[in-house]
Coordinates of C-alpha atoms and ligand atoms in Angstrom, one line a residue:
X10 CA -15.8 25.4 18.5
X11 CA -18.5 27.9 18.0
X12 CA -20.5 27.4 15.0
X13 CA -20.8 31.0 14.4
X14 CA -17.1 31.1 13.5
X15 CA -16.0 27.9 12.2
X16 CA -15.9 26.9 8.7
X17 CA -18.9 24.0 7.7
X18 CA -20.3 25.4 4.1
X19 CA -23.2 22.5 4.2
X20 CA -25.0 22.3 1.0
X21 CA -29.1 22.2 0.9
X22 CA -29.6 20.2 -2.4
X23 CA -28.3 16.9 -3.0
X24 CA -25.1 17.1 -5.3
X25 CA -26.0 15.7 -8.5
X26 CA -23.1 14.1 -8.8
X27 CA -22.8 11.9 -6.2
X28 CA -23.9 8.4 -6.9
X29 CA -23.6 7.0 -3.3
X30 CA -24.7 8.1 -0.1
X31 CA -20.9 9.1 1.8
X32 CA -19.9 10.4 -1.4
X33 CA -23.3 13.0 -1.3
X34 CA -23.0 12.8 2.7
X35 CA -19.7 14.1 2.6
X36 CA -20.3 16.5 -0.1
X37 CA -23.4 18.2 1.9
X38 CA -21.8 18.1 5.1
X39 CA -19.1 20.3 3.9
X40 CA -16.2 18.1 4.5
X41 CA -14.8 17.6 0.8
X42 CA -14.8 20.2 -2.4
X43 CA -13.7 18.1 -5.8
X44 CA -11.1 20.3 -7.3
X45 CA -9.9 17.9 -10.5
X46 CA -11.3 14.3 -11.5
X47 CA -10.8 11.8 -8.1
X48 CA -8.6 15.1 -6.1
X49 CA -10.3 16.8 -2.9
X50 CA -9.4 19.7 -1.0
X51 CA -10.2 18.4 2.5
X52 CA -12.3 21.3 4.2
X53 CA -12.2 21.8 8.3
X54 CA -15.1 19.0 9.1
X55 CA -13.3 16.4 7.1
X56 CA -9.8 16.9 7.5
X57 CA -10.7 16.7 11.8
X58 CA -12.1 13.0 10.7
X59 CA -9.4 12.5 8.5
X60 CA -7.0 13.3 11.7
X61 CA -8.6 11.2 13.9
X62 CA -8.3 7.9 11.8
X63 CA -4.4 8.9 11.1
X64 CA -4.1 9.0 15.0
X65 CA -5.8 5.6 15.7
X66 CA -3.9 4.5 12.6
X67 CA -0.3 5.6 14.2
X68 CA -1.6 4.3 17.9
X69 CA -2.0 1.1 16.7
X70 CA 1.0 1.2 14.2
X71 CA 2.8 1.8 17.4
X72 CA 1.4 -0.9 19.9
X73 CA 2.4 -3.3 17.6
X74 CA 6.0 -2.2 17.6
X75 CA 5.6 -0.3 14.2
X76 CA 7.9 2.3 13.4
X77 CA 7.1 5.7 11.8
X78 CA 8.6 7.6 8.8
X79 CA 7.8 9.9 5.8
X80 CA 9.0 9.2 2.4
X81 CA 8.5 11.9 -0.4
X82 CA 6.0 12.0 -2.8
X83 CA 8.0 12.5 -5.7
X84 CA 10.1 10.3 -6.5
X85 CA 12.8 9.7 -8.6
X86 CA 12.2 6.9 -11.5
X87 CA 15.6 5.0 -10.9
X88 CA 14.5 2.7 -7.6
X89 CA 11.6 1.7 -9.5
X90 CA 13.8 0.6 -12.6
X91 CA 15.7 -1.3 -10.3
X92 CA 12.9 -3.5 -9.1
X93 CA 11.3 -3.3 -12.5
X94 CA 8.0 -1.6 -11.7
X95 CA 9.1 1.8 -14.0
X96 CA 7.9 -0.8 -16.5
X97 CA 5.3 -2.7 -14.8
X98 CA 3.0 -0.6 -13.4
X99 CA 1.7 1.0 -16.0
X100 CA -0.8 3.8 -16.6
X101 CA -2.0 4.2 -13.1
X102 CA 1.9 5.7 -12.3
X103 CA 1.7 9.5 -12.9
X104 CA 4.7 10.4 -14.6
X105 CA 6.5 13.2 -14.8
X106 CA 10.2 15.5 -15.7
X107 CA 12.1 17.8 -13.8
X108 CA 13.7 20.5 -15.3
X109 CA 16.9 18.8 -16.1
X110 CA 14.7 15.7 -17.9
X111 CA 15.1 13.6 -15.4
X112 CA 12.4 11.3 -14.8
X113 CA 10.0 11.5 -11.7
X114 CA 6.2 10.6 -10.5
X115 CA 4.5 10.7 -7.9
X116 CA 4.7 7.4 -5.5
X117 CA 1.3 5.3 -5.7
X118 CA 3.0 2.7 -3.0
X119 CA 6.9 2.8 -1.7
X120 CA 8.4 -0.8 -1.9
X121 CA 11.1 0.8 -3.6
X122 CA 12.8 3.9 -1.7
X123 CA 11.5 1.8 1.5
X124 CA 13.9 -0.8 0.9
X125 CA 16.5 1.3 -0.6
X126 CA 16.6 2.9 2.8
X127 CA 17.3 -0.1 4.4
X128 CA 19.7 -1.6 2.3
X129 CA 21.8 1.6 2.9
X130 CA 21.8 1.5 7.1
X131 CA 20.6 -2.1 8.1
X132 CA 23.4 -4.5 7.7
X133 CA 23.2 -7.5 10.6
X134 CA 20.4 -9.8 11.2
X135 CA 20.5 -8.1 14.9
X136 CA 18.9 -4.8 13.9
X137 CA 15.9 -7.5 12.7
X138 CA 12.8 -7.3 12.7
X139 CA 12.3 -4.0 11.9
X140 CA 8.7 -2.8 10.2
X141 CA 8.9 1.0 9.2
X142 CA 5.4 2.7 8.3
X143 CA 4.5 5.7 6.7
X144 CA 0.9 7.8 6.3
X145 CA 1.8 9.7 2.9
X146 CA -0.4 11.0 0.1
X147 CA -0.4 8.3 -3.0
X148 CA -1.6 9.2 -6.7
X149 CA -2.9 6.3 -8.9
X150 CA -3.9 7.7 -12.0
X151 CA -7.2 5.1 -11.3
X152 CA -9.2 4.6 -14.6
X153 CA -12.6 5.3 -13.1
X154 CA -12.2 7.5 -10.2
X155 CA -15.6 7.6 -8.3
X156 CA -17.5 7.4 -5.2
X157 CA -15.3 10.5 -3.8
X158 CA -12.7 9.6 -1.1
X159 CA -13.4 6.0 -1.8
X160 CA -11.9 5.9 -5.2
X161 CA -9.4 8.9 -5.8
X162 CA -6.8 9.4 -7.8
X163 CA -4.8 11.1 -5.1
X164 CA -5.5 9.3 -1.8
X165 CA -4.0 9.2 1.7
X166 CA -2.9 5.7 3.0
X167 CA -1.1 4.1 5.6
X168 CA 2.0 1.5 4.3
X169 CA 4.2 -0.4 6.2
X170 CA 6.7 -2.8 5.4
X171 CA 8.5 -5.6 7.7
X172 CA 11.8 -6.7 6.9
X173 CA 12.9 -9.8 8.8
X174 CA 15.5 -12.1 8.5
X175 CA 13.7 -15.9 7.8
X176 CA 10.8 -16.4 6.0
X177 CA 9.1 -17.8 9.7
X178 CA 9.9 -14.1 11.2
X179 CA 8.0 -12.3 8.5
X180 CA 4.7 -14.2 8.8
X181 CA 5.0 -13.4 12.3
X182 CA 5.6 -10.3 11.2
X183 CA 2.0 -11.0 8.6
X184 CA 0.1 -12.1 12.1
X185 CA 1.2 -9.5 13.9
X186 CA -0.6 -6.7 11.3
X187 CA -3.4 -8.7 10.6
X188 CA -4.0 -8.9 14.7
X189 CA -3.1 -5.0 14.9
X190 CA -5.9 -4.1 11.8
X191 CA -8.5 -5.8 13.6
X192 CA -8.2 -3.5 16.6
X193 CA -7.4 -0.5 14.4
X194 CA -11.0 -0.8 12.2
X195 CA -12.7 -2.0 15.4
X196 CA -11.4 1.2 17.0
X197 CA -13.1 3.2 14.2
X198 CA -16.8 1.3 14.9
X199 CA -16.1 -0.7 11.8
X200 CA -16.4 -4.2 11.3
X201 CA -13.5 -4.8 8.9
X202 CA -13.3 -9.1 7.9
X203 CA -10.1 -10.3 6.8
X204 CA -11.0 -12.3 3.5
X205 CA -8.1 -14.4 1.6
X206 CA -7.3 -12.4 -1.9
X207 CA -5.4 -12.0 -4.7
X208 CA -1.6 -10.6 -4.4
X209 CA -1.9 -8.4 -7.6
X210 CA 0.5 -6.3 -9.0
X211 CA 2.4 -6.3 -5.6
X212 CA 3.3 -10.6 -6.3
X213 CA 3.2 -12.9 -3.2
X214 CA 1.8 -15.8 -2.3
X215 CA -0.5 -14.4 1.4
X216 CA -2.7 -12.0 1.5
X217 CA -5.6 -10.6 3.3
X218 CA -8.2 -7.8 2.6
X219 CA -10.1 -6.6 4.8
X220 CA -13.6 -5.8 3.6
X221 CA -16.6 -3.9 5.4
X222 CA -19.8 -5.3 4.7
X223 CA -21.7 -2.4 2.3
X224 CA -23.8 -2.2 -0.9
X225 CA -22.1 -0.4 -2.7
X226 CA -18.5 -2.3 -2.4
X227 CA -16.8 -2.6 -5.4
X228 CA -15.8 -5.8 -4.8
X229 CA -18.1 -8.8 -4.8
X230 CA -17.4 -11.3 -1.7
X231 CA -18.0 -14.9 -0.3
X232 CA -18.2 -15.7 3.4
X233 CA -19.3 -17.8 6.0
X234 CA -22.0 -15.8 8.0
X235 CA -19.9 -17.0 11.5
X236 CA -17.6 -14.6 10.4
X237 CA -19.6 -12.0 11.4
X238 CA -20.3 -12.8 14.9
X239 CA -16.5 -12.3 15.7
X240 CA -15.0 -9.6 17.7
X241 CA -11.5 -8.1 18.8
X242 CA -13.4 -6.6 21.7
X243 CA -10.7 -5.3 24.3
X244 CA -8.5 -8.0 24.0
X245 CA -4.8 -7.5 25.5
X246 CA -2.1 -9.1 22.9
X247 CA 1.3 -9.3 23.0
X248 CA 2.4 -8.6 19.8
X249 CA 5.8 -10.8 20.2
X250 CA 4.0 -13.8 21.1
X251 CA 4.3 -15.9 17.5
X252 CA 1.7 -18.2 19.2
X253 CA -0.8 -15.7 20.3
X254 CA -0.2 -13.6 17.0
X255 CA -1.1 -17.3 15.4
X256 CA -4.1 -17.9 17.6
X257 CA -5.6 -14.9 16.6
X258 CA -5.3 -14.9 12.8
X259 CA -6.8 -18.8 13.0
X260 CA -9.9 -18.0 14.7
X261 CA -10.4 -14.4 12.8
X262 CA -9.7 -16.4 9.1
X263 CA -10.0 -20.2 9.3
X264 CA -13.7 -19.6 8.1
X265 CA -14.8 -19.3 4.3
X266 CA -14.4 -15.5 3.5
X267 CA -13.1 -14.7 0.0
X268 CA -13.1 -11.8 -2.2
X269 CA -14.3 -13.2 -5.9
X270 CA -10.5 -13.1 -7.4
X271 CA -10.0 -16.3 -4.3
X272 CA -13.4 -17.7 -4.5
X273 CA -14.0 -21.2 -5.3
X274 CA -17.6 -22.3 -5.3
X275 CA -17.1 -26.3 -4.7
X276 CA -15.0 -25.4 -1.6
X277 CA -17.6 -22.7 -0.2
X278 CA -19.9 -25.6 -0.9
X279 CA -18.0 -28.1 0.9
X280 CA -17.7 -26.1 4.0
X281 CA -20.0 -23.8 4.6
X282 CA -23.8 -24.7 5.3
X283 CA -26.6 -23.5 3.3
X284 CA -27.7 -21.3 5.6
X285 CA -24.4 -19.6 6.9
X286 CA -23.6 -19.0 2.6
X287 CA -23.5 -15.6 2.2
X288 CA -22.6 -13.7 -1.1
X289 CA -22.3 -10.0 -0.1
X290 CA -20.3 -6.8 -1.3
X291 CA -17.6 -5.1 0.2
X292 CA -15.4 -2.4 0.7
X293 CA -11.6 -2.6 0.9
X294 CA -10.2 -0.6 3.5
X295 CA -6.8 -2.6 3.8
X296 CA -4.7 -5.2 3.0
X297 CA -1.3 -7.3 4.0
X298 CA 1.5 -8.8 1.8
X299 CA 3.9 -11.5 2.7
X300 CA 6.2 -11.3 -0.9
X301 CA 9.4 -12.9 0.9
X302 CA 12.6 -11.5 -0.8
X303 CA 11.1 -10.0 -4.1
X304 CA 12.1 -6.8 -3.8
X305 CA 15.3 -7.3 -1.3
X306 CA 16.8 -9.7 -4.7
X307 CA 15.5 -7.0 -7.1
X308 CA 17.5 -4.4 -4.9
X309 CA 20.0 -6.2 -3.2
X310 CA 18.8 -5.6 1.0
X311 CA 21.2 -7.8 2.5
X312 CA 21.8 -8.5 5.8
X313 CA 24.3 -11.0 7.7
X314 CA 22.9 -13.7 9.3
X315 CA 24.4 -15.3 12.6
X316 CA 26.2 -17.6 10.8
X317 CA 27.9 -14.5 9.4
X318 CA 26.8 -15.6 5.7
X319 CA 24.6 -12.5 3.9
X320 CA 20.7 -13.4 3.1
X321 CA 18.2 -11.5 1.6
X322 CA 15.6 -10.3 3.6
X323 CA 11.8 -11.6 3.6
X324 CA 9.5 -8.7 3.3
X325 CA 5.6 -8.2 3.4
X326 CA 3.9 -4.7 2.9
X327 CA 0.5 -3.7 4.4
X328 CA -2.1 -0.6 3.8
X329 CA -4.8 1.0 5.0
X330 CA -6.6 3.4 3.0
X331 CA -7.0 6.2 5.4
X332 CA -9.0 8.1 3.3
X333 CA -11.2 5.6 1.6
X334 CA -12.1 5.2 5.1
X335 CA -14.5 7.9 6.0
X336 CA -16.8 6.6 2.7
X337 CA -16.5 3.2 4.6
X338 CA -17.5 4.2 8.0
X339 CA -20.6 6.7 6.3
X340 CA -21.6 3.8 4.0
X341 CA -21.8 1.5 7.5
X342 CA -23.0 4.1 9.2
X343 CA -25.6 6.9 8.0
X344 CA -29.7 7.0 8.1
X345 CA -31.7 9.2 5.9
X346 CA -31.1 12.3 8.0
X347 CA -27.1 12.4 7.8
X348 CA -24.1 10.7 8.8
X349 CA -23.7 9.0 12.5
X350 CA -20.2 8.9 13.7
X351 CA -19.1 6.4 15.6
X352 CA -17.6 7.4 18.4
X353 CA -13.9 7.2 17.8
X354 CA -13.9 9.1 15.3
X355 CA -16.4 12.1 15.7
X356 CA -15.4 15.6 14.3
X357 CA -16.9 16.4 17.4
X358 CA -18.0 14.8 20.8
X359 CA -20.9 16.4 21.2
X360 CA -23.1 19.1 19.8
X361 CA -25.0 21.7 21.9
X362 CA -27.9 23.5 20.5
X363 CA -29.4 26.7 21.7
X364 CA -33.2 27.1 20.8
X365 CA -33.5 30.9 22.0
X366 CA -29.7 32.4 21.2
X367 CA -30.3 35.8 22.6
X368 CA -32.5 34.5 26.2
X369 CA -29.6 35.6 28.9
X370 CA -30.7 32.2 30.5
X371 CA -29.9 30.0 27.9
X372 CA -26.9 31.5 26.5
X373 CA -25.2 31.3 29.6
X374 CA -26.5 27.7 30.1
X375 CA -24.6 27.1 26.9
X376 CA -21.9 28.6 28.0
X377 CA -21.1 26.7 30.8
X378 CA -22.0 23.5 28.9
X379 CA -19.3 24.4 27.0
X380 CA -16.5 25.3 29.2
X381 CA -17.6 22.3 31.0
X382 CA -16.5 19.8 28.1
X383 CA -13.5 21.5 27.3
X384 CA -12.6 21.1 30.7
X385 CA -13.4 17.4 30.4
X386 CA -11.0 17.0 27.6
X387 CA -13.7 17.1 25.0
X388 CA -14.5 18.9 21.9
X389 CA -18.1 20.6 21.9
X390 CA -19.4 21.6 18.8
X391 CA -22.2 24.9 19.4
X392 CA -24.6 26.2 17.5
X393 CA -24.5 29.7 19.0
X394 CA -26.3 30.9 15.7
X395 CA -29.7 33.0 15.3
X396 CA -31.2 30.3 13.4
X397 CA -34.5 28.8 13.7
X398 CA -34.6 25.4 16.0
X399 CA -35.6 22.7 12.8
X400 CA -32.2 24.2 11.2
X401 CA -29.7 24.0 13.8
X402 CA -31.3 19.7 14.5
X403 CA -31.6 19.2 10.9
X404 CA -27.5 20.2 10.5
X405 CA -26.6 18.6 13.4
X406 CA -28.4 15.1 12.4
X407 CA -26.6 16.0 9.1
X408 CA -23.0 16.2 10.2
X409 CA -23.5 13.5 12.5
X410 CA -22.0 13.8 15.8
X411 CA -23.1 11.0 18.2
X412 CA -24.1 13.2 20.9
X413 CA -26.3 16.4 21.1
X414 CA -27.6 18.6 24.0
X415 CA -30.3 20.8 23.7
X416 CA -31.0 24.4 25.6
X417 CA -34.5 25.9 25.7
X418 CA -35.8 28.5 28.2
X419 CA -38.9 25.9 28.9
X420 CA -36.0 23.0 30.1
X421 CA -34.1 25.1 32.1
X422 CA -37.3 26.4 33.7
X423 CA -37.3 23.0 35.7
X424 CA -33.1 22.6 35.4
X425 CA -32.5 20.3 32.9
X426 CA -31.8 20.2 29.5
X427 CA -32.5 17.3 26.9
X428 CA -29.7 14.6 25.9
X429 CA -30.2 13.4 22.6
X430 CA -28.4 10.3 21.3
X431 CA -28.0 10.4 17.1
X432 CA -28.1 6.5 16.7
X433 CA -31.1 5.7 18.4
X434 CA -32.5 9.0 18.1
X435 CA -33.8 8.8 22.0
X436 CA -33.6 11.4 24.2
X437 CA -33.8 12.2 28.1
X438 CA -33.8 15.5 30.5
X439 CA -31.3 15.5 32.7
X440 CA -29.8 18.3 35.2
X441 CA -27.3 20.2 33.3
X442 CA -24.0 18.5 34.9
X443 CA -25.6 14.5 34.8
X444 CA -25.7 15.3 31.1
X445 CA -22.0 16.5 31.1
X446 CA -21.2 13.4 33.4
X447 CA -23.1 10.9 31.2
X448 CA -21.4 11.7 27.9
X449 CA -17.5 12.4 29.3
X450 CA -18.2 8.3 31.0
X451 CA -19.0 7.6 27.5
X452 CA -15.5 9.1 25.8
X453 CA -13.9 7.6 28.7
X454 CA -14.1 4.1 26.7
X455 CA -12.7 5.9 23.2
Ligands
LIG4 P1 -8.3 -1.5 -5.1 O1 -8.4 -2.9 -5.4 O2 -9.5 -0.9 -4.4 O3 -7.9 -0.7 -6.3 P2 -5.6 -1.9 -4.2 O4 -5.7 -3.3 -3.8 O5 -5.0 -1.5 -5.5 O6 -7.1 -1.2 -4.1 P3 -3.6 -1.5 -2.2 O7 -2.4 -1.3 -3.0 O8 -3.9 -2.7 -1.4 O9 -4.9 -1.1 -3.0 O10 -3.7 -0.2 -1.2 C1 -4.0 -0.3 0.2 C2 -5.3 0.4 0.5 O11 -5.4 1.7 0.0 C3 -6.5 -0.3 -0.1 O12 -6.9 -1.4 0.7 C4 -7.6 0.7 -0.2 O13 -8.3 0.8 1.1 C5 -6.8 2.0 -0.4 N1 -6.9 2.5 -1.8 C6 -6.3 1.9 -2.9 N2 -6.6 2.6 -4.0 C7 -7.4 3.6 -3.6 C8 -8.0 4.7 -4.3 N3 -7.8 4.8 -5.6 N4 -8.7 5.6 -3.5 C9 -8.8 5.5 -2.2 N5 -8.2 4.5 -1.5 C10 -7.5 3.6 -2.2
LIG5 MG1 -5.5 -4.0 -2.2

């Protein structure tokens, strides 16, 4: 993409309005535009991040063996009679009548219509397990909508649901996520620590969040510092292995890590040394649910078992907040110049920057730079514009992108040009094509 023609309204001033940094960083690199209380219009730079989580999202959804699907996001009010959630959930439902009167609102999670779906095609314990997942819009009609993406009102999220037919197969089922998120938020450059919680409004007896490590986390949380130290790293699991499934969940959660609805001071006490206690604050970015056969009694999903008698099926659901996940990653990952993507899930791979736009030299050094990446696979960002040099650094540190050439007349002078990494702000002079080669060996690994 050529600067000169895409789409990046950055903002000068700091947004009064924003109260933490991803929420201003987001705002003033031209990602998001608030159009009503906690709803966002997703502008070119943030909807390309936005599409880049989905996609690790629904590659890891599929590893695991998950299956995708798209449920509407209006829908009607009789499923959610059935299961008695109409009633329950209260005030955060948006609710609302079609022309005939009949009642509707807008799905803030899809326990219901997911399991009406498979009570109407799955009938025999031998199309088990099955785990469908969707990446839909929600609307929760949140209280206190703040922070931007981080607490909407209207919010995009990944939610999948296992149905399996013993109460054994769906905490495989349980393992199997919690394993899958690990890689999913590692994938992002995000440490992500599954903590023990509280089932809320969903009901259940397991369940998991997973919390990155911030400031400004909502949610105040307990851990043993170990937990820290651990890492998926590029692990090869097979996801139908109960006992690998198992051996991973132990070592990622058999340490003290609790959000404070779970906490229990004697017991951090009792295991944790002084030193290791850590009281913190975190963000949640997902969560799991075994609930075994709440919603298939509520609803009737049957299925026969071998012995030809009909069960109910044992269900979990599990979400990621796909949206709530670019604050995340900017609140892990920012200094006081701008944003600093990680890698896997950069708007862009790597910015070029022309100091004298207009020199025949270095706009066709440019130009080759960039044909050169897209050959490669990659997706350069340039700053072709007539702006002064402190500008086009000063967006380009702002917006983030990990990697950044720079073109002058001087550099090319001698043949190189200047390769400037954004996290540790170091850069060297390198011939035009080890520069190229240096940063397509680094996508190679994302
Ligand atoms: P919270 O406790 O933050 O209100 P929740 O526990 O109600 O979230 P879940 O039902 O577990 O949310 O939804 C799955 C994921 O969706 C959450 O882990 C979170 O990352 C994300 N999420 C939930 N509510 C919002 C929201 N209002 N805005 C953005 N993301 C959200
Ligand atoms: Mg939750």
């Amino acid at each position: 993409m050529r600067l000169s023609r895409y789409f990046l309204p950055v903002l000068k001033e700091n947004p009064s309005e924003a109260q933490i940094v991803s929420h201003r960083l987001m705002l003033r690199a031209g990602m998001i535009k608030q159009q009503s209380a906690g709803i966002y219009s997703w502008l070119p730079l943030g909807f390309k991040v936005l599409r880049k989580i989905e996609n690790i999202v629904h590659e890891e959804q599929a590893r695991a063996g998950h299956i995708a699907i798209q449920m509407p996001i209006l829908q009607g009010a009789d499923l959610w009679r059935e299961s008695g959630r109409y009633d329950d959930y209260g005030q955060e439902m948006l609710r609302m009548q079609d022309r005939h009167g009949r009642d509707m609102l807008y799905t803030p999670t899809a326990e219901e219509m997911v399991t009406d779906i498979f009570r109407s095609h799955v009938s025999s314990y031998k199309d088990l397990p099955l785990t469908l997942y969707q990446i839909q819009w929600k609307f929760r009609d949140e209280i206190r909508p703040r922070f931007g993406v981080m607490r909407g009102r209207e919010f995009y999220m990944k939610d999948g649901y296992n149905f399996d037919l013993t109460k054994e197969d769906a905490l495989h089922a349980y393992n199997r996520h919690l394993v899958s998120y690990l890689r999913t938020y590692e994938r992002m450059g995000l440490q992500a620590i599954p903590m023990r919680a509280d089932s809320g409004p969903i009901g259940g007896d397991d369940t998991h969040e997973f919390l990155v490590l911030a400031e400004t986390g909502e949610s105040e949380v307990f851990y043993d510092s170990a937990v820290t130290d651990l890492s998926f790293g590029d692990r090869v699991i097979d996801y139908d292995s109960v006992e690998q499934c198992q051996a991973v969940l132990e070592e990622f959660t058999s340490k003290y890590a609790r959000t404070d609805e779970t906490h229990d001071e004697a017991a951090f006490h009792e295991r944790v040394p002084e030193e290791r206690r850590r009281v913190a604050r975190g963000i949640e970015v997902g969560q799991i649910f075994y609930f075994g056969t709440k919603y298939s009694d509520a609803m009737g999903a049957e299925v026969q078992g071998p012995d030809g008698k009909k069960v109910p099926v044992h269900m979990g659901s599990h979400g990621i907040g796909v949206s709530r996940l670019l604050g995340a990653i900017i609140e892990a990952s920012h200094d006081d110049k701008g944003i600093i993507w990680p890698e896997g899930v950069t708007p862009f791979h790597v910015g070029i920057v022309n100091l004298k736009q207009g020199d025949d030299e270095a706009d066709a050094a440019c130009e080759s730079l960039y044909k050169a990446f897209e050959a490669a696979g990659l997706e350069p960002l340039y700053d072709d514009r007539t702006e002064r040099a402190g500008g086009k650094f000063a967006t380009m540190d702002l917006i983030g992108l990990p990697w950044r050439i720079t073109v002058g007349p001087r550099g090319l002078k001698n043949g190189v040009v200047e390769l400037t990494c954004r996290r540790t702000g170091t850069s060297e002079e390198l011939p035009p094509e080890q520069a190229i080669a240096k940063v397509v060996e680094i996508y190679s690994h994302h």
